[in-house]
PDB file of C-alpha atoms in Angstrom:
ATOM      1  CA  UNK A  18      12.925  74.967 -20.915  1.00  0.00           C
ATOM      2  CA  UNK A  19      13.100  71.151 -19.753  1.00  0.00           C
ATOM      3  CA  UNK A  20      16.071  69.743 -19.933  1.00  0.00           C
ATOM      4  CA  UNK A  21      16.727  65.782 -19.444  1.00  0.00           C
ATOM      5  CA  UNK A  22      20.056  64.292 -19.450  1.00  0.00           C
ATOM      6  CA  UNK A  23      20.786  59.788 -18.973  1.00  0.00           C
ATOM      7  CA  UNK A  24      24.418  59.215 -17.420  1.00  0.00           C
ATOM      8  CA  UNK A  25      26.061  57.078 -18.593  1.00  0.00           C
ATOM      9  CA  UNK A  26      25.595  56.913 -22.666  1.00  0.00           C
ATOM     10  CA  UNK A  27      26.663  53.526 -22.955  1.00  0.00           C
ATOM     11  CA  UNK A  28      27.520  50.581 -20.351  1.00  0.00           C
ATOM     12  CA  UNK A  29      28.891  47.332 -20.368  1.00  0.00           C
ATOM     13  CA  UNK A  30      28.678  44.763 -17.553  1.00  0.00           C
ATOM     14  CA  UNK A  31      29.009  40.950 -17.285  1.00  0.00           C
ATOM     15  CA  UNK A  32      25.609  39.078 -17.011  1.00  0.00           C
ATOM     16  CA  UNK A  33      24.233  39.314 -12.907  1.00  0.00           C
ATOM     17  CA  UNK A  34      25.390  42.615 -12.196  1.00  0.00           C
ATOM     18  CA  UNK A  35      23.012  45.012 -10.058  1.00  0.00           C
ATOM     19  CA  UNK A  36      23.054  48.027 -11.905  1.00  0.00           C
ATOM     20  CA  UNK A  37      22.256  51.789 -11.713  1.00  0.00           C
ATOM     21  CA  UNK A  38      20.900  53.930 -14.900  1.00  0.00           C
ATOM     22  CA  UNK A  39      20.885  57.956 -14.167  1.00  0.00           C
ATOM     23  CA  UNK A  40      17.794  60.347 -14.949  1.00  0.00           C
ATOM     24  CA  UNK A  41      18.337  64.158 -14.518  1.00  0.00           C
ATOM     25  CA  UNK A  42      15.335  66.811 -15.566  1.00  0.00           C
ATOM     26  CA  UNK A  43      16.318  70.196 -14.733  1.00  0.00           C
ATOM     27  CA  UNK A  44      12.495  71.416 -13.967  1.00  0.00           C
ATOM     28  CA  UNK A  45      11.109  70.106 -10.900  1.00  0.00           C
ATOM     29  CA  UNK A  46       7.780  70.543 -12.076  1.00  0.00           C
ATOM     30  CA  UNK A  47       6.768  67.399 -13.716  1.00  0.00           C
ATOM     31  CA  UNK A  48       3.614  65.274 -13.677  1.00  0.00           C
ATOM     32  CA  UNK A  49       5.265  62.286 -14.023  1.00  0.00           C
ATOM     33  CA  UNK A  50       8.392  60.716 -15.250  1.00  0.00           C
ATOM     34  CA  UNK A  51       8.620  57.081 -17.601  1.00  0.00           C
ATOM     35  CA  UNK A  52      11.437  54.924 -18.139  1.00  0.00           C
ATOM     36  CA  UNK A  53      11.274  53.154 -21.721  1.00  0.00           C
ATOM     37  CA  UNK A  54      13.366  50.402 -23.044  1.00  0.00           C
ATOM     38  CA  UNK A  55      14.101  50.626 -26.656  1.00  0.00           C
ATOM     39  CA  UNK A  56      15.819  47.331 -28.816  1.00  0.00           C
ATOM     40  CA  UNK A  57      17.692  48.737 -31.680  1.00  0.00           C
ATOM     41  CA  UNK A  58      15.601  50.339 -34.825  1.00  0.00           C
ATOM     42  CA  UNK A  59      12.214  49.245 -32.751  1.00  0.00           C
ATOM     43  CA  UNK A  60       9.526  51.731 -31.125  1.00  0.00           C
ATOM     44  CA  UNK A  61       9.630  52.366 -27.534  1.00  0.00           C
ATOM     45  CA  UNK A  62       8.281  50.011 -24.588  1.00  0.00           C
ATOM     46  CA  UNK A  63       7.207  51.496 -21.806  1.00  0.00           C
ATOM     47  CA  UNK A  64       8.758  50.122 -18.498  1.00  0.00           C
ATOM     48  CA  UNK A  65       8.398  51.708 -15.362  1.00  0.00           C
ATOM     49  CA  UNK A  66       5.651  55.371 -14.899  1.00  0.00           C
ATOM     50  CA  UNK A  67       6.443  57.065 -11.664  1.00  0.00           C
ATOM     51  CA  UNK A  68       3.785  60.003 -10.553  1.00  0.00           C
ATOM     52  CA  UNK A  69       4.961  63.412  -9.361  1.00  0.00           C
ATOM     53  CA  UNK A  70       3.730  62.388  -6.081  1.00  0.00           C
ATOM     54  CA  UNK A  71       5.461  58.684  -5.917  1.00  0.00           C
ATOM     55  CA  UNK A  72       8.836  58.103  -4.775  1.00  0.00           C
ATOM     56  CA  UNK A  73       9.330  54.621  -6.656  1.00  0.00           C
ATOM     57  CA  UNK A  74       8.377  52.262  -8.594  1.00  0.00           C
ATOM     58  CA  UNK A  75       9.336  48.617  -9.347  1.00  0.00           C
ATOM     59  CA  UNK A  76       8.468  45.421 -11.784  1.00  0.00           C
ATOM     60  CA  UNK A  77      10.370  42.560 -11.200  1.00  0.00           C
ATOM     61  CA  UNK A  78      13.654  43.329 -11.370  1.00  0.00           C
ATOM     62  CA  UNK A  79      13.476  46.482 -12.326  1.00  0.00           C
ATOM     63  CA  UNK A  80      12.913  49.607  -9.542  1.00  0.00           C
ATOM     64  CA  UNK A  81      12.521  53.188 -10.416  1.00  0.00           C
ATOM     65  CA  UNK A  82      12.788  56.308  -7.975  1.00  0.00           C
ATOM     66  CA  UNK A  83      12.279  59.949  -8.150  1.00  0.00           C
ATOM     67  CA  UNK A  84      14.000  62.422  -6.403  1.00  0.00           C
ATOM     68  CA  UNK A  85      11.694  65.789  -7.845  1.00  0.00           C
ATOM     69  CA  UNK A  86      13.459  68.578  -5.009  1.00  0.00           C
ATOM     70  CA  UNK A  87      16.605  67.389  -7.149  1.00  0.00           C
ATOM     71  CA  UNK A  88      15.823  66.576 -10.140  1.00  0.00           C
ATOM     72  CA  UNK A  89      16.969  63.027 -10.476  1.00  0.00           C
ATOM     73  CA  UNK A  90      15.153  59.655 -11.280  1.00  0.00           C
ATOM     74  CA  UNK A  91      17.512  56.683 -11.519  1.00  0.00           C
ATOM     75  CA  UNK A  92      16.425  53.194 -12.917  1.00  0.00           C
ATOM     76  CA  UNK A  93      18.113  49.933 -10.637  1.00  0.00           C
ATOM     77  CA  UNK A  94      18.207  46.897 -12.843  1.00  0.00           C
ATOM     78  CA  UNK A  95      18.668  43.618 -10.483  1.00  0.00           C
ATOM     79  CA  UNK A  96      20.560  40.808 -11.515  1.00  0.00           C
ATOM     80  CA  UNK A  97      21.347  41.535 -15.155  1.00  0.00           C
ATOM     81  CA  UNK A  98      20.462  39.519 -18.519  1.00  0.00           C
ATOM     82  CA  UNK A  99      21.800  39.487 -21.523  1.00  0.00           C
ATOM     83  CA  UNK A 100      18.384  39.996 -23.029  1.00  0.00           C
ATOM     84  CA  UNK A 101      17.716  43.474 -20.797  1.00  0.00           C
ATOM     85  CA  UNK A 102      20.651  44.869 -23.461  1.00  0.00           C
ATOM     86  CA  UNK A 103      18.581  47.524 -25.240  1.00  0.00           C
ATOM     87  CA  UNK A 104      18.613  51.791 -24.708  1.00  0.00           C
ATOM     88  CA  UNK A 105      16.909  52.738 -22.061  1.00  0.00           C
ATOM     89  CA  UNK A 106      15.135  56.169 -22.022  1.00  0.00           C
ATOM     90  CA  UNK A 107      13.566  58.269 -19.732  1.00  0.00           C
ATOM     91  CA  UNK A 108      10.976  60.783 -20.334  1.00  0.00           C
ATOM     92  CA  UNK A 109       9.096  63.490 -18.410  1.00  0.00           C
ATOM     93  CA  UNK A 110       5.916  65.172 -19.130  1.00  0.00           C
ATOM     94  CA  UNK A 111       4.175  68.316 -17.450  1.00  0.00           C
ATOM     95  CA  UNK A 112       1.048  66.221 -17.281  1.00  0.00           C
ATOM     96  CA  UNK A 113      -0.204  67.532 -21.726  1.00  0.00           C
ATOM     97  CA  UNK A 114       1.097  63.754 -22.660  1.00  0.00           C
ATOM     98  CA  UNK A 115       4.074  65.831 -24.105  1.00  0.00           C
ATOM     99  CA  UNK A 116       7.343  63.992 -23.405  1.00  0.00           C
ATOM    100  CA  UNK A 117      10.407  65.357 -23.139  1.00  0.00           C
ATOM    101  CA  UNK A 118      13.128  62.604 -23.830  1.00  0.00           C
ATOM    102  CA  UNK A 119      16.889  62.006 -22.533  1.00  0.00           C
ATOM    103  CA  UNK A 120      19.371  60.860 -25.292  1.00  0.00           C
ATOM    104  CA  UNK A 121      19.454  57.223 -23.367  1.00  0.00           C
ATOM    105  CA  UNK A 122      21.632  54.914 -21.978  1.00  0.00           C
ATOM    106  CA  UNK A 123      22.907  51.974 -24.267  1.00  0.00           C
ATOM    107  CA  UNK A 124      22.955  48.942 -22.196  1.00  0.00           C
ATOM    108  CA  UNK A 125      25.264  45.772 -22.846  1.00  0.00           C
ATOM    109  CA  UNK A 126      24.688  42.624 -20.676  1.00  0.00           C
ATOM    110  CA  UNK A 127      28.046  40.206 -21.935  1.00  0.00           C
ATOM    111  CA  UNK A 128      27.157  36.477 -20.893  1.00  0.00           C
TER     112      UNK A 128
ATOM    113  CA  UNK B  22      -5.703  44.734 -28.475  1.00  0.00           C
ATOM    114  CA  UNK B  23      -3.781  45.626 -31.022  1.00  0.00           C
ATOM    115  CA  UNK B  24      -1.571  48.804 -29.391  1.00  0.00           C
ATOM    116  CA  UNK B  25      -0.644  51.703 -31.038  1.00  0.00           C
ATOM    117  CA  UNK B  26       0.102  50.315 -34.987  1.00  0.00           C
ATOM    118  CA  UNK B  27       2.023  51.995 -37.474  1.00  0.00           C
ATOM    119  CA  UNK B  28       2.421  51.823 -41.323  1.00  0.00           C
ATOM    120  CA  UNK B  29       4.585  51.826 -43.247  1.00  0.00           C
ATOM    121  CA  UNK B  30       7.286  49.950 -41.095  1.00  0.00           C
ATOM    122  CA  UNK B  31       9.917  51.767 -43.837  1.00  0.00           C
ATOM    123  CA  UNK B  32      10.132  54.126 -46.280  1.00  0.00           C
ATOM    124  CA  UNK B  33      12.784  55.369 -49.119  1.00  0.00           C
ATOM    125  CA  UNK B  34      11.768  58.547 -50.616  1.00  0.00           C
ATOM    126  CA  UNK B  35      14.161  61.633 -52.924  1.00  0.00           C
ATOM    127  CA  UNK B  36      14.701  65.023 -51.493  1.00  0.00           C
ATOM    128  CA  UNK B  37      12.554  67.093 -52.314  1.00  0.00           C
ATOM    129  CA  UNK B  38       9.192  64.872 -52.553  1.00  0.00           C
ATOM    130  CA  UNK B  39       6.679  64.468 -50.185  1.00  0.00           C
ATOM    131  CA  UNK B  40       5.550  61.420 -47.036  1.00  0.00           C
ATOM    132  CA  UNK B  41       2.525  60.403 -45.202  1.00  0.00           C
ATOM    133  CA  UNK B  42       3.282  58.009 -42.423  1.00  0.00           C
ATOM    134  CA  UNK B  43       0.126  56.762 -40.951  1.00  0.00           C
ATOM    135  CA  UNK B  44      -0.876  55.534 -36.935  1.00  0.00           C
ATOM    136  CA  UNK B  45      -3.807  53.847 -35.390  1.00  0.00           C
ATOM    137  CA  UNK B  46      -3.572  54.631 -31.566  1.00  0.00           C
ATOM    138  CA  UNK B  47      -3.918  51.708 -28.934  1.00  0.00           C
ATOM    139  CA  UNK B  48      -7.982  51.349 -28.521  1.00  0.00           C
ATOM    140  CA  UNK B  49      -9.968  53.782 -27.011  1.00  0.00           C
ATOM    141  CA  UNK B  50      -7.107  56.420 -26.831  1.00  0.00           C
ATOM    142  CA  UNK B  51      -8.197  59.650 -28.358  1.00  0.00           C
ATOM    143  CA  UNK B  52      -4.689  61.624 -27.720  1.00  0.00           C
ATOM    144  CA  UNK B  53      -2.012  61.029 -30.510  1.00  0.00           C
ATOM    145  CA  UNK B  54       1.782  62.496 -30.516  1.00  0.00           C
ATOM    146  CA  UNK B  55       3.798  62.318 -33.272  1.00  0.00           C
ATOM    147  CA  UNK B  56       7.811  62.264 -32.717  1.00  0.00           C
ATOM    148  CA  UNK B  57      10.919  62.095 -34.570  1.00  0.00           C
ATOM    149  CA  UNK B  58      13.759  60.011 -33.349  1.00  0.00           C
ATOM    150  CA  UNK B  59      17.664  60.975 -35.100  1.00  0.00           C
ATOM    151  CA  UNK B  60      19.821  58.113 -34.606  1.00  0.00           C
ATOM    152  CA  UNK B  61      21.265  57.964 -31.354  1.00  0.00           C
ATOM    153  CA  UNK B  62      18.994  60.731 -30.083  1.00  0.00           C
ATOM    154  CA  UNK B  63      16.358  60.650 -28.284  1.00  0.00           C
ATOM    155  CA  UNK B  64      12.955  61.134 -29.497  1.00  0.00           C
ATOM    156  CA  UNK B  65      11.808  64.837 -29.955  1.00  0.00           C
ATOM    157  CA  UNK B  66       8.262  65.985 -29.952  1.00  0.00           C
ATOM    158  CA  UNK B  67       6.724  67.201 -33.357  1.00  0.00           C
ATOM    159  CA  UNK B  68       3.204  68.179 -32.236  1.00  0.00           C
ATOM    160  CA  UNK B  69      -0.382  66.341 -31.008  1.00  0.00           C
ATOM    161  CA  UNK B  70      -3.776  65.898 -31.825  1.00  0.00           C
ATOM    162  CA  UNK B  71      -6.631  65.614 -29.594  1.00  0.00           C
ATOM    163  CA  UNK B  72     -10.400  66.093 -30.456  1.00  0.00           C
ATOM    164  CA  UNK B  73      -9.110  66.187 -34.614  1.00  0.00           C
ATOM    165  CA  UNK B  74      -7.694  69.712 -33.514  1.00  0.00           C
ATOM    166  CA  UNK B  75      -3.455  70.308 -32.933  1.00  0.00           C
ATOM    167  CA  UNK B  76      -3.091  70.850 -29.414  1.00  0.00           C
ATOM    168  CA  UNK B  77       0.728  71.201 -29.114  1.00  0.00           C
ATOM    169  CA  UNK B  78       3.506  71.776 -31.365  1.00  0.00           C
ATOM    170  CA  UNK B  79       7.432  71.494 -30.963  1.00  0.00           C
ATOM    171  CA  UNK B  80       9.707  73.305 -32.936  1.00  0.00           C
ATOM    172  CA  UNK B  81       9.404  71.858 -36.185  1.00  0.00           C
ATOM    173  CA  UNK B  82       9.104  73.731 -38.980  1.00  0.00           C
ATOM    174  CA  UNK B  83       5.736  73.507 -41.006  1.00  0.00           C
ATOM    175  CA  UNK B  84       6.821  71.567 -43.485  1.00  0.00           C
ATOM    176  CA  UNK B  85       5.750  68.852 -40.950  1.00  0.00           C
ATOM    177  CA  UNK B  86       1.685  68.821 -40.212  1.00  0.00           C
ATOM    178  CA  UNK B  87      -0.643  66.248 -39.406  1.00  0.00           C
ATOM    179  CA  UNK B  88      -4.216  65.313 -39.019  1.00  0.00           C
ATOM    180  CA  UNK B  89      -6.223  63.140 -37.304  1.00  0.00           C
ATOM    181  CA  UNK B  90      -9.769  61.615 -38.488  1.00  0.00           C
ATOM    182  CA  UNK B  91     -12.872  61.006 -36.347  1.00  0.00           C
ATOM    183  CA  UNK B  92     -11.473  57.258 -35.245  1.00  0.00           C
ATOM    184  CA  UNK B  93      -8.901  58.462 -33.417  1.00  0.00           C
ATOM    185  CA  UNK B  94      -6.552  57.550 -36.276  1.00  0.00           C
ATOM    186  CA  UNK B  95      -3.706  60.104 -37.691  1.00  0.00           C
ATOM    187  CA  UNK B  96      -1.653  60.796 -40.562  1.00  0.00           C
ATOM    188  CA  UNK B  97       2.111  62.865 -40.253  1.00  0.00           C
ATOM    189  CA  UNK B  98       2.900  64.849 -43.927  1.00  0.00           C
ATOM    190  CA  UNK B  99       5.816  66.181 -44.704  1.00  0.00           C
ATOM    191  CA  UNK B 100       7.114  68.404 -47.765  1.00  0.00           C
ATOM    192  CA  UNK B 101       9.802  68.765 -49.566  1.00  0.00           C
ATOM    193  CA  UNK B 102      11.609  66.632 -47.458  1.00  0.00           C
ATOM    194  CA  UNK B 103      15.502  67.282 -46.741  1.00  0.00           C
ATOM    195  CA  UNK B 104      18.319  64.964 -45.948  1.00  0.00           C
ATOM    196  CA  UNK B 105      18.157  65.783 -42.273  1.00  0.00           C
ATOM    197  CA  UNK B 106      14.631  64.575 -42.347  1.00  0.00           C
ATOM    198  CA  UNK B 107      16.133  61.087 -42.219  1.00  0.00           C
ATOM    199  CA  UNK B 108      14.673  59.288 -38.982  1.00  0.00           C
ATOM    200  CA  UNK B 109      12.512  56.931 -36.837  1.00  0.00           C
ATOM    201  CA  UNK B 110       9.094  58.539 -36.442  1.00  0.00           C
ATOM    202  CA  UNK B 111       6.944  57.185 -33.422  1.00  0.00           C
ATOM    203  CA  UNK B 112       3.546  57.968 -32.841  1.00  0.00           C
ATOM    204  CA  UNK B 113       2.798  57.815 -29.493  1.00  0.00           C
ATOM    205  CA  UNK B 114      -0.897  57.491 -28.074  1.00  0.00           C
ATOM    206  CA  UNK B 115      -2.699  58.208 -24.566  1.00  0.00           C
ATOM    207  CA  UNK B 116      -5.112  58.254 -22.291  1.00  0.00           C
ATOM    208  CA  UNK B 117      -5.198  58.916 -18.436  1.00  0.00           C
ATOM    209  CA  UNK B 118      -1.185  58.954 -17.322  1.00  0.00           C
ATOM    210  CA  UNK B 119       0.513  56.329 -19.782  1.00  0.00           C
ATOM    211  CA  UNK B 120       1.912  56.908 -23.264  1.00  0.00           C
ATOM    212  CA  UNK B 121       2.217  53.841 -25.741  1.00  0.00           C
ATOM    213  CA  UNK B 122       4.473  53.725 -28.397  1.00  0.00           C
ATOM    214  CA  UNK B 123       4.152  51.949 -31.646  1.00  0.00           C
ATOM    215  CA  UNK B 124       7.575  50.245 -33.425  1.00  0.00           C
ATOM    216  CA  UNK B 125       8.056  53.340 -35.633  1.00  0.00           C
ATOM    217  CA  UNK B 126       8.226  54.226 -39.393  1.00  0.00           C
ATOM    218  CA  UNK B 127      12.203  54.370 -40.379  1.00  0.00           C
ATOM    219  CA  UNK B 128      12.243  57.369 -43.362  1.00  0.00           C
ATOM    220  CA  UNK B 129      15.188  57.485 -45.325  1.00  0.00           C
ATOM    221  CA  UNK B 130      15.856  60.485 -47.814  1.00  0.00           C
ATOM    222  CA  UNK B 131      18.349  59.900 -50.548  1.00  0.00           C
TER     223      UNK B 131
END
């Protein structure tokens, strides 16, 4: 059964940090993996869709990678904004369009 | 384009009566996945429709079923709804690798 845990739960840094969000799925065999942003009591945005066969991804300041031999996807956030505070989820699917969701990371940027 | 739309945005309802939450998937996406999202969860798969048939299920008991109509559209029913059913629901839909979200119906049960 797939598994997906987001280290840490919550975060706080001071506005321009670089900063690193954690993804870990414990079955390697995934179609792809998706990082979503979520603002509080809104839907889900997606951000960043890696394939099984990719090794990153990036938008702006934002830069995905996937490690699938280990199980680990981790989400680098460049020069932070108060306005990227939000949860951040990641998601994998075995390639049905079923996700399987982490619990999320809840991001503060303090200005 | 619209995206994936939901209605209604929120939704008060006594234990022990019945909801239909309703989704319009982002155009020309034929795949639609309903989820339920606990507060400070993340989101957990209830089932999906493809082709007006249920292609996948989670593990939700069947007090929670669906439907989806020839436009793509689909409708989430549950019964005799319990406290626990309390939530965000997202309908998610897709087509080719990406799935979109819409902003979610927030059911409260009092």
């Amino acid at each position: 059964k797939q598994e997906v845990t987001q280290i840490p739960a919550a975060l706080s840094v001071p506005e321009g940090e670089n900063l690193v969000l954690n993804c870990s799925f414990t079955d390697s065999a995934i179609y792809n993996l998706q990082w979503f942003r979520q603002d509080p009591g809104k839907g889900l945005t997606s951000l960043l869709l890696i394939q099984s066969s990719q090794r990153e991804q990036t938008s702006g300041r934002l830069n995905a990678s996937l490690d699938k031999s280990s199980g680990r996807s981790t989400l680098y956030i460049a020069a932070s904004q108060p306005g990227d505070s939000a949860t951040y989820l990641c998601a994998v699917t075995s390639g049905t369009y079923k996700y399987i969701f982490g619990t999320g990371t809840r991001l503060k940027v303090l200005a | 384009d619209a995206g994936v739309t939901q209605s209604p945005t929120h939704l008060i309802k006594t234990r022990g009566q019945q909801v239909t939450l309703r989704c319009s998937p982002k155009s020309g996406h034929d795949t639609v996945s309903w989820y339920q999202q606990a507060l400070g969860q993340g989101p957990q798969f209830i089932f999906q429709y493809y082709e007006e048939e249920e292609r996948q299920r989670g593990n939700f008991p069947d007090r929670f079923s669906g439907h989806q109509f020839p436009n793509y559209s689909s409708e989430l029913n549950v019964n005799a709804l319990l406290l626990g059913d309390s939530a965000l629901y997202l309908c998610a839909s897709s087509s080719q690798e990406l799935a979109f979200f819409g902003q979610g119906t927030r059911l409260t049960v009092v």
